[in-house]
mmCIF file of C-alpha atoms in Angstrom:
data_model
loop_
_atom_site.group_PDB
_atom_site.id
_atom_site.type_symbol
_atom_site.label_atom_id
_atom_site.label_comp_id
_atom_site.label_asym_id
_atom_site.label_seq_id
_atom_site.Cartn_x
_atom_site.Cartn_y
_atom_site.Cartn_z
ATOM 1 C CA UNK A 77 -1.329 -36.489 1.348
ATOM 2 C CA UNK A 78 -2.300 -32.627 0.664
ATOM 3 C CA UNK A 79 -0.639 -29.359 -0.999
ATOM 4 C CA UNK A 80 2.413 -28.794 0.796
ATOM 5 C CA UNK A 81 1.823 -25.309 2.659
ATOM 6 C CA UNK A 82 3.605 -22.270 0.449
ATOM 7 C CA UNK A 83 6.521 -20.644 1.457
ATOM 8 C CA UNK A 84 7.154 -17.449 3.335
ATOM 9 C CA UNK A 85 7.421 -14.645 0.579
ATOM 10 C CA UNK A 86 9.006 -12.235 3.154
ATOM 11 C CA UNK A 87 11.630 -13.574 6.112
ATOM 12 C CA UNK A 88 10.971 -14.399 9.540
ATOM 13 C CA UNK A 89 11.623 -10.917 10.844
ATOM 14 C CA UNK A 90 9.432 -9.547 8.136
ATOM 15 C CA UNK A 91 6.069 -9.265 7.557
ATOM 16 C CA UNK A 92 4.031 -8.204 4.609
ATOM 17 C CA UNK A 93 0.289 -6.752 3.774
ATOM 18 C CA UNK A 94 -1.146 -5.740 0.468
ATOM 19 C CA UNK A 95 -3.914 -3.551 -0.784
ATOM 20 C CA UNK A 96 -5.192 -5.017 -4.068
ATOM 21 C CA UNK A 97 -7.433 -2.081 -5.275
ATOM 22 C CA UNK A 98 -6.797 1.672 -4.023
ATOM 23 C CA UNK A 99 -8.816 3.412 -6.314
ATOM 24 C CA UNK A 100 -6.365 6.200 -8.017
ATOM 25 C CA UNK A 101 -3.760 5.710 -10.430
ATOM 26 C CA UNK A 102 -0.554 3.916 -9.405
ATOM 27 C CA UNK A 103 1.669 7.904 -9.686
ATOM 28 C CA UNK A 104 -0.521 10.013 -6.645
ATOM 29 C CA UNK A 105 -0.035 6.378 -4.137
ATOM 30 C CA UNK A 106 3.796 5.931 -4.950
ATOM 31 C CA UNK A 107 4.257 9.703 -3.989
ATOM 32 C CA UNK A 108 2.284 8.989 -0.798
ATOM 33 C CA UNK A 109 4.663 5.898 -0.614
ATOM 34 C CA UNK A 110 8.390 7.853 -1.082
ATOM 35 C CA UNK A 111 7.273 9.588 1.835
ATOM 36 C CA UNK A 112 7.498 6.610 4.608
ATOM 37 C CA UNK A 113 10.109 4.108 3.017
ATOM 38 C CA UNK A 114 13.003 3.588 5.123
ATOM 39 C CA UNK A 115 11.141 5.064 8.076
ATOM 40 C CA UNK A 116 9.979 3.843 11.503
ATOM 41 C CA UNK A 117 6.672 2.749 11.936
ATOM 42 C CA UNK A 118 5.614 5.344 14.163
ATOM 43 C CA UNK A 119 7.294 7.942 11.977
ATOM 44 C CA UNK A 120 5.359 6.294 9.305
ATOM 45 C CA UNK A 121 1.871 6.614 11.044
ATOM 46 C CA UNK A 122 2.573 10.485 11.607
ATOM 47 C CA UNK A 123 3.709 11.443 8.299
ATOM 48 C CA UNK A 124 0.395 9.645 6.951
ATOM 49 C CA UNK A 125 -2.188 11.287 9.461
ATOM 50 C CA UNK A 126 -0.369 14.351 8.696
ATOM 51 C CA UNK A 127 -0.443 14.460 4.716
ATOM 52 C CA UNK A 128 -3.427 16.223 2.575
ATOM 53 C CA UNK A 129 -3.214 13.308 0.007
ATOM 54 C CA UNK A 130 -5.701 11.553 -0.282
ATOM 55 C CA UNK A 131 -4.320 8.065 -1.041
ATOM 56 C CA UNK A 132 -2.718 8.518 2.562
ATOM 57 C CA UNK A 133 -5.852 7.560 4.188
ATOM 58 C CA UNK A 134 -5.443 4.476 1.890
ATOM 59 C CA UNK A 135 -1.993 3.543 2.669
ATOM 60 C CA UNK A 136 -2.660 4.076 6.421
ATOM 61 C CA UNK A 137 -4.881 1.366 6.083
ATOM 62 C CA UNK A 138 -2.975 -0.928 4.452
ATOM 63 C CA UNK A 139 0.395 0.026 7.004
ATOM 64 C CA UNK A 140 -1.938 -0.375 9.927
ATOM 65 C CA UNK A 141 -2.484 -3.841 8.757
ATOM 66 C CA UNK A 142 0.990 -5.108 7.914
ATOM 67 C CA UNK A 143 1.614 -3.429 11.288
ATOM 68 C CA UNK A 144 -0.988 -6.134 13.269
ATOM 69 C CA UNK A 145 0.162 -8.790 11.245
ATOM 70 C CA UNK A 146 4.039 -8.891 12.911
ATOM 71 C CA UNK A 147 1.764 -8.591 15.822
ATOM 72 C CA UNK A 148 -0.271 -11.332 16.375
ATOM 73 C CA UNK A 149 0.546 -12.952 13.415
ATOM 74 C CA UNK A 150 5.233 -13.215 13.693
ATOM 75 C CA UNK A 151 5.036 -12.233 17.047
ATOM 76 C CA UNK A 152 7.384 -8.985 16.656
ATOM 77 C CA UNK A 153 8.388 -6.155 18.328
ATOM 78 C CA UNK A 154 6.006 -3.813 17.207
ATOM 79 C CA UNK A 155 7.960 -1.139 18.689
ATOM 80 C CA UNK A 156 11.180 -2.024 16.696
ATOM 81 C CA UNK A 157 8.967 -2.114 13.304
ATOM 82 C CA UNK A 158 10.861 -0.236 10.275
ATOM 83 C CA UNK A 159 8.933 -0.071 6.568
ATOM 84 C CA UNK A 160 11.079 -2.267 4.702
ATOM 85 C CA UNK A 161 9.733 -2.096 1.300
ATOM 86 C CA UNK A 162 6.752 -0.246 0.267
ATOM 87 C CA UNK A 163 6.032 -0.869 -3.351
ATOM 88 C CA UNK A 164 3.153 0.252 -5.609
ATOM 89 C CA UNK A 165 1.740 -1.683 -8.906
ATOM 90 C CA UNK A 166 -1.317 -1.192 -11.698
ATOM 91 C CA UNK A 167 -4.008 -3.004 -11.163
ATOM 92 C CA UNK A 168 -7.298 -3.299 -12.913
ATOM 93 C CA UNK A 169 -8.563 0.311 -14.835
ATOM 94 C CA UNK A 170 -12.302 0.651 -15.483
ATOM 95 C CA UNK A 171 -13.400 2.195 -18.901
ATOM 96 C CA UNK A 172 -16.774 4.781 -18.532
ATOM 97 C CA UNK A 173 -17.923 6.717 -21.563
ATOM 98 C CA UNK A 174 -19.059 10.450 -21.292
ATOM 99 C CA UNK A 175 -21.675 11.573 -23.491
ATOM 100 C CA UNK A 176 -20.717 14.882 -25.684
ATOM 101 C CA UNK A 177 -21.862 17.139 -28.405
ATOM 102 C CA UNK A 178 -22.858 16.010 -31.375
ATOM 103 C CA UNK A 179 -24.103 12.668 -30.769
ATOM 104 C CA UNK A 180 -19.841 11.765 -30.159
ATOM 105 C CA UNK A 181 -18.871 10.387 -26.680
ATOM 106 C CA UNK A 182 -15.298 10.067 -24.903
ATOM 107 C CA UNK A 183 -13.523 7.992 -22.742
ATOM 108 C CA UNK A 184 -13.241 7.956 -19.045
ATOM 109 C CA UNK A 185 -9.980 5.941 -17.811
ATOM 110 C CA UNK A 186 -11.146 4.802 -13.639
ATOM 111 C CA UNK A 187 -7.212 3.344 -12.256
ATOM 112 C CA UNK A 188 -7.179 1.006 -9.413
ATOM 113 C CA UNK A 189 -3.434 0.175 -7.772
ATOM 114 C CA UNK A 190 -1.859 -2.407 -5.464
ATOM 115 C CA UNK A 191 0.375 -1.036 -2.672
ATOM 116 C CA UNK A 192 2.880 -3.927 -0.968
ATOM 117 C CA UNK A 193 3.934 -2.683 2.515
ATOM 118 C CA UNK A 194 6.435 -4.948 4.421
ATOM 119 C CA UNK A 195 7.640 -3.731 7.898
ATOM 120 C CA UNK A 196 10.882 -5.473 9.144
ATOM 121 C CA UNK A 197 11.942 -5.603 12.935
ATOM 122 C CA UNK A 198 15.004 -4.269 13.540
ATOM 123 C CA UNK A 199 17.512 -4.263 16.306
ATOM 124 C CA UNK A 200 18.414 -1.029 18.026
ATOM 125 C CA UNK A 201 21.719 -0.263 18.340
#
């Protein structure tokens, strides 16, 4: 008599991957996530690989994980996958101090963010 299995957080034709602590602000990561929302997976990987934004590398890793989850865990067709959702949120913020002149100091904030990517298998019309 153990604990009941938790229900899936996404649909039967969907797979999910979450990057929990990506170093950088949520605002910068959201600029990258906007570029891939609603795109086919192959096109999204091309956009991220040629993007000049440094957050694109972390987004590529999370997207690749979502694709691998879809293929290995949920037996979905990789060629028919579409980025259904790419949501960004704030995680922790590390606080550091920088010493300044006359015995003063200033605060440095080092933000982390979360990225949640859901890929969905769509039937080709």
